[in-house]
mmCIF file of C-alpha atoms and ligand atoms in Angstrom:
data_model
loop_
_atom_site.group_PDB
_atom_site.id
_atom_site.type_symbol
_atom_site.label_atom_id
_atom_site.label_comp_id
_atom_site.label_asym_id
_atom_site.label_seq_id
_atom_site.Cartn_x
_atom_site.Cartn_y
_atom_site.Cartn_z
ATOM 1 C CA MET A 1 88.613 118.236 190.712
ATOM 2 C CA LEU A 2 92.016 118.743 189.096
ATOM 3 C CA THR A 3 92.556 116.186 186.339
ATOM 4 C CA SER A 4 96.205 115.068 185.954
ATOM 5 C CA MET A 5 97.512 114.415 182.441
ATOM 6 C CA TRP A 6 100.184 111.725 182.068
ATOM 7 C CA LYS A 7 101.904 111.094 178.741
ATOM 8 C CA VAL A 8 103.065 107.499 178.370
ATOM 9 C CA ASP A 9 105.051 106.036 175.488
ATOM 10 C CA LYS A 10 103.395 102.685 174.936
ATOM 11 C CA ASP A 11 106.473 101.188 173.312
ATOM 12 C CA VAL A 12 108.956 101.454 176.184
ATOM 13 C CA ASP A 13 110.133 98.347 178.062
ATOM 14 C CA ARG A 14 109.022 97.544 181.613
ATOM 15 C CA LEU A 15 106.141 100.016 181.441
ATOM 16 C CA ILE A 16 104.877 98.679 184.763
ATOM 17 C CA THR A 17 107.784 100.398 186.562
ATOM 18 C CA TYR A 18 107.163 103.790 184.967
ATOM 19 C CA PRO A 19 106.362 106.593 187.427
ATOM 20 C CA GLN A 20 103.189 107.602 185.567
ATOM 21 C CA ILE A 21 101.882 104.035 185.686
ATOM 22 C CA VAL A 22 102.825 103.635 189.357
ATOM 23 C CA GLU A 23 101.110 106.915 190.245
ATOM 24 C CA ALA A 24 97.931 106.106 188.293
ATOM 25 C CA ALA A 25 97.814 102.597 189.818
ATOM 26 C CA GLN A 26 98.034 104.098 193.302
ATOM 27 C CA ILE A 27 95.143 106.412 192.480
ATOM 28 C CA LEU A 28 93.101 103.405 191.330
ATOM 29 C CA THR A 29 93.757 101.575 194.601
ATOM 30 C CA LYS A 30 92.419 104.670 196.400
ATOM 31 C CA ASN A 31 89.159 104.211 194.473
ATOM 32 C CA GLU A 32 89.602 107.275 192.276
ATOM 33 C CA VAL A 33 89.006 106.919 188.520
ATOM 34 C CA VAL A 34 91.439 107.468 185.634
ATOM 35 C CA ALA A 35 91.087 107.300 181.855
ATOM 36 C CA LEU A 36 93.365 104.833 180.051
ATOM 37 C CA PRO A 37 94.050 103.947 176.436
ATOM 38 C CA THR A 38 93.014 100.553 175.049
ATOM 39 C CA GLU A 39 93.336 99.263 171.478
ATOM 40 C CA THR A 40 89.651 100.072 170.791
ATOM 41 C CA VAL A 41 88.744 103.343 172.541
ATOM 42 C CA TYR A 42 89.824 105.091 175.752
ATOM 43 C CA GLY A 43 88.249 103.626 178.891
ATOM 44 C CA LEU A 44 87.377 105.251 182.217
ATOM 45 C CA GLY A 45 88.931 102.850 184.712
ATOM 46 C CA GLY A 46 88.111 102.235 188.347
ATOM 47 C CA ASN A 47 88.477 99.480 190.946
ATOM 48 C CA ALA A 48 85.809 96.917 189.999
ATOM 49 C CA GLU A 49 85.717 95.604 193.571
ATOM 50 C CA SER A 50 84.712 98.965 195.015
ATOM 51 C CA ASP A 51 81.179 100.401 195.048
ATOM 52 C CA GLU A 52 82.728 103.804 195.688
ATOM 53 C CA ALA A 53 84.981 103.679 192.596
ATOM 54 C CA VAL A 54 82.202 102.320 190.396
ATOM 55 C CA ALA A 55 79.812 105.048 191.561
ATOM 56 C CA LYS A 56 82.441 107.614 190.512
ATOM 57 C CA ILE A 57 82.606 106.081 187.024
ATOM 58 C CA PHE A 58 78.837 106.312 186.557
ATOM 59 C CA ALA A 59 78.758 109.859 187.960
ATOM 60 C CA ALA A 60 81.635 111.167 185.798
ATOM 61 C CA LYS A 61 80.019 109.852 182.601
ATOM 62 C CA GLY A 62 76.415 110.589 183.542
ATOM 63 C CA ARG A 63 75.743 106.930 182.714
ATOM 64 C CA PRO A 64 72.420 105.236 183.575
ATOM 65 C CA SER A 65 73.065 102.832 186.479
ATOM 66 C CA ASP A 66 71.248 99.912 184.788
ATOM 67 C CA ASN A 67 74.016 99.694 182.179
ATOM 68 C CA PRO A 68 76.742 97.275 183.414
ATOM 69 C CA LEU A 69 80.480 97.840 182.894
ATOM 70 C CA ILE A 70 83.117 95.675 181.235
ATOM 71 C CA ILE A 71 85.721 94.314 183.665
ATOM 72 C CA HIS A 72 89.258 94.599 182.276
ATOM 73 C CA ILE A 73 91.900 92.083 183.307
ATOM 74 C CA ALA A 74 95.583 91.568 182.514
ATOM 75 C CA ASN A 75 95.938 87.807 183.108
ATOM 76 C CA LEU A 76 93.819 84.669 183.287
ATOM 77 C CA ASN A 77 94.193 84.303 187.082
ATOM 78 C CA GLN A 78 92.056 87.402 187.407
ATOM 79 C CA LEU A 79 89.389 85.764 185.243
ATOM 80 C CA GLY A 80 89.158 82.736 187.551
ATOM 81 C CA GLU A 81 88.503 85.035 190.490
ATOM 82 C CA ILE A 82 85.432 86.706 189.011
ATOM 83 C CA VAL A 83 83.608 84.073 186.912
ATOM 84 C CA LYS A 84 81.828 80.888 187.970
ATOM 85 C CA GLU A 85 83.087 78.741 185.106
ATOM 86 C CA ILE A 86 84.810 79.134 181.732
ATOM 87 C CA PRO A 87 82.795 77.278 179.056
ATOM 88 C CA ASP A 88 84.726 75.497 176.275
ATOM 89 C CA MET A 89 83.664 77.969 173.606
ATOM 90 C CA ALA A 90 84.988 80.817 175.761
ATOM 91 C CA LYS A 91 88.313 79.009 176.195
ATOM 92 C CA LYS A 92 88.688 78.766 172.426
ATOM 93 C CA LEU A 93 87.811 82.424 171.926
ATOM 94 C CA ILE A 94 90.230 83.480 174.664
ATOM 95 C CA ASP A 95 93.041 81.471 173.042
ATOM 96 C CA ALA A 96 92.343 83.036 169.676
ATOM 97 C CA PHE A 97 91.548 86.648 170.529
ATOM 98 C CA TRP A 98 92.867 87.712 173.972
ATOM 99 C CA PRO A 99 94.375 90.120 174.530
ATOM 100 C CA GLY A 100 92.134 91.849 171.995
ATOM 101 C CA PRO A 101 88.873 93.624 171.156
ATOM 102 C CA LEU A 102 86.568 90.838 172.349
ATOM 103 C CA THR A 103 84.401 90.992 175.495
ATOM 104 C CA LEU A 104 82.931 87.736 176.788
ATOM 105 C CA ILE A 105 79.887 87.378 179.056
ATOM 106 C CA PHE A 106 80.215 84.756 181.817
ATOM 107 C CA ASN A 107 78.186 83.706 184.839
ATOM 108 C CA LYS A 108 79.523 85.788 187.687
ATOM 109 C CA LYS A 109 81.187 84.483 190.818
ATOM 110 C CA ILE A 110 79.357 86.075 193.728
ATOM 111 C CA GLY A 111 81.103 88.241 196.283
ATOM 112 C CA LYS A 112 84.190 89.561 194.520
ATOM 113 C CA LEU A 113 83.014 92.372 192.253
ATOM 114 C CA SER A 114 80.982 95.435 193.148
ATOM 115 C CA GLU A 115 77.311 94.701 192.433
ATOM 116 C CA LYS A 116 77.102 98.189 190.957
ATOM 117 C CA ALA A 117 79.714 97.299 188.297
ATOM 118 C CA THR A 118 77.509 94.522 186.932
ATOM 119 C CA ALA A 119 74.259 96.462 187.504
ATOM 120 C CA GLY A 120 73.043 93.654 189.746
ATOM 121 C CA LEU A 121 73.095 91.050 186.931
ATOM 122 C CA SER A 122 74.103 87.415 187.511
ATOM 123 C CA THR A 123 76.506 87.691 184.556
ATOM 124 C CA VAL A 124 79.687 89.679 184.029
ATOM 125 C CA ALA A 125 81.381 91.085 180.901
ATOM 126 C CA VAL A 126 85.180 90.604 180.837
ATOM 127 C CA ARG A 127 87.934 91.504 178.423
ATOM 128 C CA MET A 128 91.737 91.573 178.275
ATOM 129 C CA PRO A 129 92.683 94.675 176.274
ATOM 130 C CA ASN A 130 95.551 94.501 173.800
ATOM 131 C CA HIS A 131 97.288 97.688 174.847
ATOM 132 C CA PRO A 132 100.572 97.816 176.784
ATOM 133 C CA VAL A 133 99.507 100.839 178.866
ATOM 134 C CA ALA A 134 96.182 99.277 179.888
ATOM 135 C CA LEU A 135 97.834 95.944 180.715
ATOM 136 C CA ALA A 136 100.643 97.568 182.718
ATOM 137 C CA LEU A 137 98.203 99.695 184.686
ATOM 138 C CA ILE A 138 95.958 96.723 185.549
ATOM 139 C CA GLU A 139 99.015 94.660 186.587
ATOM 140 C CA ALA A 140 100.391 97.518 188.670
ATOM 141 C CA ALA A 141 97.071 98.123 190.446
ATOM 142 C CA GLN A 142 96.576 94.361 190.959
ATOM 143 C CA LEU A 143 92.851 94.890 190.587
ATOM 144 C CA PRO A 144 90.150 94.022 188.078
ATOM 145 C CA ILE A 145 89.387 97.356 186.401
ATOM 146 C CA ALA A 146 85.846 98.327 185.429
ATOM 147 C CA ALA A 147 86.066 100.555 182.369
ATOM 148 C CA PRO A 148 83.319 101.894 180.126
ATOM 149 C CA SER A 149 84.308 104.109 177.220
ATOM 150 C CA ALA A 150 85.637 107.411 178.624
ATOM 151 C CA ASN A 151 83.076 109.723 177.014
ATOM 152 C CA LEU A 152 80.150 111.605 178.499
ATOM 153 C CA SER A 153 77.143 109.325 178.103
ATOM 154 C CA GLY A 154 75.608 109.745 174.636
ATOM 155 C CA ARG A 155 78.705 111.274 172.999
ATOM 156 C CA PRO A 156 80.972 109.454 170.520
ATOM 157 C CA SER A 157 83.527 107.231 172.288
ATOM 158 C CA PRO A 158 87.006 108.772 172.684
ATOM 159 C CA THR A 159 89.865 107.598 170.490
ATOM 160 C CA THR A 160 92.387 110.185 171.723
ATOM 161 C CA ALA A 161 93.314 111.593 175.140
ATOM 162 C CA GLN A 162 92.121 114.974 173.838
ATOM 163 C CA HIS A 163 88.609 113.555 173.297
ATOM 164 C CA VAL A 164 88.619 112.339 176.921
ATOM 165 C CA HIS A 165 89.843 115.735 178.098
ATOM 166 C CA ASP A 166 87.073 117.482 176.110
ATOM 167 C CA ASP A 167 84.395 115.379 177.860
ATOM 168 C CA LEU A 168 85.725 114.642 181.345
ATOM 169 C CA ASN A 169 88.307 117.258 182.367
ATOM 170 C CA GLY A 170 87.582 118.280 185.957
ATOM 171 C CA ARG A 171 85.385 115.232 186.537
ATOM 172 C CA ILE A 172 88.075 112.515 186.952
ATOM 173 C CA ALA A 173 91.433 112.151 188.731
ATOM 174 C CA GLY A 174 93.586 111.659 185.654
ATOM 175 C CA ILE A 175 94.061 110.818 181.981
ATOM 176 C CA MET A 176 96.839 108.548 180.671
ATOM 177 C CA ASP A 177 97.720 109.700 177.168
ATOM 178 C CA GLY A 178 99.035 106.700 175.245
ATOM 179 C CA GLY A 179 98.381 108.196 171.806
ATOM 180 C CA PRO A 180 95.463 107.486 169.481
ATOM 181 C CA THR A 181 93.771 104.069 169.812
ATOM 182 C CA GLY A 182 93.975 101.739 166.814
ATOM 183 C CA VAL A 183 90.770 99.790 166.205
ATOM 184 C CA GLY A 184 88.516 102.781 166.708
ATOM 185 C CA VAL A 185 85.251 100.970 167.519
ATOM 186 C CA GLU A 186 84.598 99.152 170.799
ATOM 187 C CA SER A 187 85.092 95.473 171.478
ATOM 188 C CA THR A 188 82.684 92.843 170.180
ATOM 189 C CA VAL A 189 80.489 91.595 173.065
ATOM 190 C CA VAL A 190 79.736 87.853 172.936
ATOM 191 C CA ASP A 191 77.461 86.042 175.391
ATOM 192 C CA CYS A 192 79.016 82.680 176.271
ATOM 193 C CA THR A 193 76.468 81.608 178.897
ATOM 194 C CA GLY A 194 74.159 79.677 176.535
ATOM 195 C CA ASP A 195 74.552 76.739 174.147
ATOM 196 C CA ILE A 196 75.739 78.786 171.222
ATOM 197 C CA PRO A 197 77.586 82.083 171.440
ATOM 198 C CA VAL A 198 75.559 85.211 170.720
ATOM 199 C CA ILE A 199 76.925 88.557 169.529
ATOM 200 C CA LEU A 200 75.313 91.261 171.687
ATOM 201 C CA ARG A 201 77.351 94.140 170.245
ATOM 202 C CA PRO A 202 79.309 94.037 166.962
ATOM 203 C CA GLY A 203 82.846 95.417 167.292
ATOM 204 C CA GLY A 204 86.535 95.018 166.573
ATOM 205 C CA ILE A 205 86.433 91.216 166.164
ATOM 206 C CA THR A 206 84.153 90.291 163.263
ATOM 207 C CA LYS A 207 81.507 87.549 163.123
ATOM 208 C CA GLU A 208 83.586 85.909 160.375
ATOM 209 C CA GLN A 209 86.627 85.794 162.690
ATOM 210 C CA LEU A 210 84.592 84.292 165.543
ATOM 211 C CA GLU A 211 83.053 81.644 163.284
ATOM 212 C CA GLY A 212 86.502 80.746 161.986
ATOM 213 C CA VAL A 213 87.329 79.599 165.532
ATOM 214 C CA ILE A 214 84.113 78.168 166.993
ATOM 215 C CA GLY A 215 81.714 77.586 164.111
ATOM 216 C CA GLU A 216 78.192 78.998 164.144
ATOM 217 C CA VAL A 217 77.655 82.212 166.087
ATOM 218 C CA SER A 218 74.298 83.968 166.308
ATOM 219 C CA THR A 219 73.497 87.649 166.654
ATOM 220 C CA ASP A 220 71.033 89.177 169.131
ATOM 221 C CA PRO A 221 67.959 89.780 166.903
ATOM 222 C CA ALA A 222 67.320 93.065 168.727
ATOM 223 C CA LEU A 223 70.364 94.544 166.938
ATOM 224 C CA THR A 224 68.361 94.691 163.714
ATOM 225 C CA ASP A 225 64.751 94.425 164.961
ATOM 226 C CA HIS A 226 64.154 97.543 167.022
ATOM 227 C CA THR A 227 60.858 96.308 168.455
ATOM 228 C CA GLN A 228 62.844 93.853 170.652
ATOM 229 C CA ALA A 229 64.736 94.667 173.849
ATOM 230 C CA PRO A 230 68.494 94.156 173.398
ATOM 231 C CA LYS A 231 70.201 91.651 175.743
ATOM 232 C CA SER A 232 73.075 94.067 176.207
ATOM 233 C CA PRO A 233 71.551 96.914 178.235
ATOM 234 C CA GLY A 234 73.805 99.529 176.627
ATOM 235 C CA MET A 235 72.481 98.821 173.143
ATOM 236 C CA LYS A 236 69.100 100.374 173.876
ATOM 237 C CA TYR A 237 70.421 103.919 174.204
ATOM 238 C CA ARG A 238 70.928 106.476 171.432
ATOM 239 C CA HIS A 239 74.643 107.052 171.380
ATOM 240 C CA TYR A 240 77.615 108.511 169.533
ATOM 241 C CA SER A 241 75.631 111.470 168.177
ATOM 242 C CA PRO A 242 77.155 114.696 166.870
ATOM 243 C CA ASN A 243 75.269 117.877 167.841
ATOM 244 C CA ALA A 244 73.744 118.469 164.394
ATOM 245 C CA PRO A 245 71.281 115.846 163.096
ATOM 246 C CA LEU A 246 72.990 113.164 160.991
ATOM 247 C CA TYR A 247 71.122 111.484 158.137
ATOM 248 C CA LEU A 248 72.540 108.397 156.459
ATOM 249 C CA VAL A 249 71.893 108.070 152.746
ATOM 250 C CA ALA A 250 71.932 104.768 150.870
ATOM 251 C CA ASP A 251 71.937 106.033 147.317
ATOM 252 C CA GLY A 252 75.457 107.372 147.001
ATOM 253 C CA VAL A 253 77.063 110.603 145.900
ATOM 254 C CA ASN A 254 74.380 111.961 143.566
ATOM 255 C CA LYS A 255 71.547 111.523 146.028
ATOM 256 C CA ILE A 256 73.578 113.105 148.831
ATOM 257 C CA GLN A 257 74.535 116.086 146.633
ATOM 258 C CA GLU A 258 70.862 116.566 145.751
ATOM 259 C CA LEU A 259 69.924 116.645 149.465
ATOM 260 C CA VAL A 260 72.805 119.023 150.208
ATOM 261 C CA ASN A 261 71.625 121.412 147.478
ATOM 262 C CA GLU A 262 68.069 121.308 148.773
ATOM 263 C CA LYS A 263 69.079 122.179 152.353
ATOM 264 C CA ARG A 264 71.521 124.882 151.275
ATOM 265 C CA ALA A 265 68.754 126.458 149.204
ATOM 266 C CA GLU A 266 66.776 126.651 152.474
ATOM 267 C CA GLY A 267 69.683 128.581 154.008
ATOM 268 C CA MET A 268 71.167 125.746 156.056
ATOM 269 C CA LYS A 269 74.860 125.039 156.528
ATOM 270 C CA VAL A 270 75.365 121.458 155.407
ATOM 271 C CA GLY A 271 78.059 118.906 156.273
ATOM 272 C CA VAL A 272 78.919 115.714 154.414
ATOM 273 C CA MET A 273 80.551 112.668 155.998
ATOM 274 C CA THR A 274 82.257 110.743 153.237
ATOM 275 C CA THR A 275 85.436 108.753 152.568
ATOM 276 C CA GLU A 276 88.745 109.721 151.002
ATOM 277 C CA GLU A 277 87.636 108.227 147.681
ATOM 278 C CA ASN A 278 84.696 110.654 147.401
ATOM 279 C CA VAL A 279 85.873 113.921 149.007
ATOM 280 C CA GLU A 280 86.334 115.652 145.662
ATOM 281 C CA ASN A 281 82.855 114.671 144.489
ATOM 282 C CA TYR A 282 80.822 116.955 146.755
ATOM 283 C CA GLN A 283 80.092 120.633 147.113
ATOM 284 C CA ALA A 284 78.966 121.461 150.653
ATOM 285 C CA ASP A 285 79.839 123.752 153.580
ATOM 286 C CA VAL A 286 81.930 121.126 155.371
ATOM 287 C CA ILE A 287 83.181 117.853 153.894
ATOM 288 C CA PHE A 288 84.955 115.387 156.185
ATOM 289 C CA PRO A 289 86.435 112.124 154.920
ATOM 290 C CA CYS A 290 86.304 109.178 157.333
ATOM 291 C CA GLY A 291 88.929 106.656 156.269
ATOM 292 C CA ARG A 292 89.048 104.772 152.996
ATOM 293 C CA ARG A 293 86.065 102.785 151.745
ATOM 294 C CA VAL A 294 88.349 100.122 150.230
ATOM 295 C CA GLN A 295 89.671 99.332 153.711
ATOM 296 C CA LEU A 296 86.878 99.434 156.280
ATOM 297 C CA GLU A 297 89.352 99.202 159.188
ATOM 298 C CA THR A 298 90.443 102.756 158.347
ATOM 299 C CA VAL A 299 86.812 103.916 158.524
ATOM 300 C CA ALA A 300 86.415 102.304 161.975
ATOM 301 C CA GLU A 301 89.635 103.945 163.142
ATOM 302 C CA ALA A 302 88.520 107.438 162.073
ATOM 303 C CA LEU A 303 84.803 107.118 162.881
ATOM 304 C CA TYR A 304 84.481 108.769 166.300
ATOM 305 C CA ASP A 305 87.055 111.453 165.583
ATOM 306 C CA THR A 306 85.088 112.407 162.474
ATOM 307 C CA LEU A 307 81.757 112.458 164.331
ATOM 308 C CA ARG A 308 83.344 114.649 167.011
ATOM 309 C CA ALA A 309 84.918 116.949 164.396
ATOM 310 C CA PHE A 310 81.440 117.969 163.200
ATOM 311 C CA ASN A 311 80.902 119.553 166.631
ATOM 312 C CA GLU A 312 83.842 121.901 166.019
ATOM 313 C CA VAL A 313 82.364 123.395 162.845
ATOM 314 C CA ASP A 314 79.269 125.374 161.980
ATOM 315 C CA VAL A 315 76.767 122.951 160.414
ATOM 316 C CA ASP A 316 72.996 122.637 160.834
ATOM 317 C CA ILE A 317 72.632 119.207 159.281
ATOM 318 C CA ILE A 318 74.938 116.368 158.178
ATOM 319 C CA PHE A 319 74.495 113.777 155.437
ATOM 320 C CA GLY A 320 76.581 110.608 155.592
ATOM 321 C CA GLU A 321 77.419 107.697 153.330
ATOM 322 C CA ILE A 322 76.667 104.142 154.416
ATOM 323 C CA PHE A 323 78.964 101.073 154.344
ATOM 324 C CA PRO A 324 78.623 97.407 153.392
ATOM 325 C CA GLU A 325 77.723 95.262 156.419
ATOM 326 C CA THR A 326 80.528 92.763 156.154
ATOM 327 C CA GLY A 327 83.544 92.400 158.457
ATOM 328 C CA VAL A 328 84.027 95.463 160.633
ATOM 329 C CA GLY A 329 81.386 97.197 158.446
ATOM 330 C CA VAL A 330 78.755 95.633 160.742
ATOM 331 C CA ALA A 331 80.165 97.520 163.742
ATOM 332 C CA ILE A 332 80.556 100.729 161.710
ATOM 333 C CA MET A 333 76.916 100.650 160.562
ATOM 334 C CA ASN A 334 75.734 99.753 164.086
ATOM 335 C CA ARG A 335 77.444 102.894 165.461
ATOM 336 C CA LEU A 336 76.407 105.127 162.550
ATOM 337 C CA THR A 337 72.720 104.197 162.771
ATOM 338 C CA LYS A 338 72.831 104.886 166.524
ATOM 339 C CA ALA A 339 74.610 108.195 165.936
ATOM 340 C CA SER A 340 71.926 109.122 163.419
ATOM 341 C CA GLY A 341 68.802 107.886 165.149
ATOM 342 C CA TYR A 342 66.832 108.319 161.872
ATOM 343 C CA PRO A 343 65.896 105.718 159.253
ATOM 344 C CA ILE A 344 68.353 105.516 156.347
ATOM 345 C CA ILE A 345 67.256 107.722 153.422
HETATM 346 O O1 TXA B 1 86.172 98.326 173.632
HETATM 347 C C1 TXA B 1 85.476 98.374 174.637
HETATM 348 O O2 TXA B 1 84.704 97.451 174.970
HETATM 349 C C2 TXA B 1 85.560 99.639 175.515
HETATM 350 C C3 TXA B 1 86.977 99.722 176.072
HETATM 351 C C4 TXA B 1 87.146 100.874 177.036
HETATM 352 O O3 TXA B 1 87.334 98.495 176.664
HETATM 353 N N1 TXA B 1 84.595 99.618 176.553
HETATM 354 C C5 TXA B 1 83.262 99.806 176.326
HETATM 355 O O4 TXA B 1 82.486 99.823 177.463
HETATM 356 O O5 TXA B 1 82.795 99.955 175.228
HETATM 357 P P1 TXA B 1 81.007 100.389 177.493
HETATM 358 O O6 TXA B 1 80.648 100.428 178.939
HETATM 359 O O7 TXA B 1 80.914 101.663 176.758
HETATM 360 O O8 TXA B 1 80.140 99.265 176.835
HETATM 361 C C6 TXA B 1 79.901 98.044 177.500
HETATM 362 C C7 TXA B 1 78.799 97.283 176.816
HETATM 363 C C8 TXA B 1 77.450 97.910 177.064
HETATM 364 O O9 TXA B 1 76.653 97.805 175.887
HETATM 365 C C9 TXA B 1 76.891 97.037 178.192
HETATM 366 O O10 TXA B 1 75.486 97.051 178.233
HETATM 367 C C10 TXA B 1 77.443 95.679 177.825
HETATM 368 O O11 TXA B 1 78.752 95.943 177.370
HETATM 369 N N2 TXA B 1 77.508 94.757 178.984
HETATM 370 C C11 TXA B 1 78.252 94.863 180.101
HETATM 371 N N3 TXA B 1 77.998 93.855 180.955
HETATM 372 C C12 TXA B 1 77.063 93.061 180.366
HETATM 373 C C13 TXA B 1 76.372 91.874 180.745
HETATM 374 N N4 TXA B 1 76.607 91.259 181.900
HETATM 375 N N5 TXA B 1 75.466 91.351 179.866
HETATM 376 C C14 TXA B 1 75.234 91.967 178.671
HETATM 377 N N6 TXA B 1 75.849 93.103 178.263
HETATM 378 C C15 TXA B 1 76.742 93.653 179.101
HETATM 379 MG MG1 MG B 2 80.323 103.313 175.591
#
């Protein structure tokens, strides 16, 4: 399949009338799939009402079919059409954080959405992305858009159109290039179907921000206790991994340098994933900074690009620094431990 590339300036007025948006929206209504920028990561969008479109999303990514998709909407009318009810806590969260990097789980209204999009569950994940290109495209298509991250399953999520192209060129109808995404990690997923809200996946909106609006929020215990099955099906898979094994190290620069020296003595090419503060403090074959430690948002923004960059260089093993688990640091550490797959050294 030939994959079209459309460049779109996200800052122009009346984006919804732009030829690229109109063309991509038409393709969506024909149940083909296109990648689109959001404020978190690029998504692979398709008509959420169509089994055919949803099947194409799963096929293009190589995604397991038991892992449901997030439905992206551009206005609250669309929400009313796909959920059974909107609990009070969800209303407050919507007021505070939509459009934005927050996905809410609702009880699903039967009959509207493709059963494949929700993997046959009785609930549905919905979010309104805070990105002019995504919003214009959803409005233009006049459809709820199912959109997982636009990476091949298992790879780091894409934060640029180039990342999408690297993974999915030839497998999808088109890619809308709206420039690099901002937040860098995916949306926070919050289950609103019970008595108190539960974080199923940490992300761009922090626990502290949620609690500032609705009081106590709990976190799915499976996120830290790996003997339990996560309530969000996607959280059980290894994910985000670079090709070379990545080991996270708790003890800081000296410990990492010691490990680097050991592996180099064995003849390995060694990479270090650090931050701008520490780049000068290592000697290794490849040293990539990932944002600034003093501002964790910059680490989130650079995270997937840095993980992907290690696939472009010749390294046999990577050692990485860890981050404090406060604010967006929770999401960063969640993704890093999944990317690693090994216990922290
Ligand atoms: O920021 C984001 O959320 C990005 C952009 C493109 O919007 N999308 C994204 O989608 O990260 P995806 O498919 O990579 O991750 C969706 C997550 C998965 O962990 C999935 O299991 C979970 O949401 N999910 C979807 N529907 C659910 C449901 N009904 N109950 C629990 N978890 C659900
Ligand atoms: Mg994903």
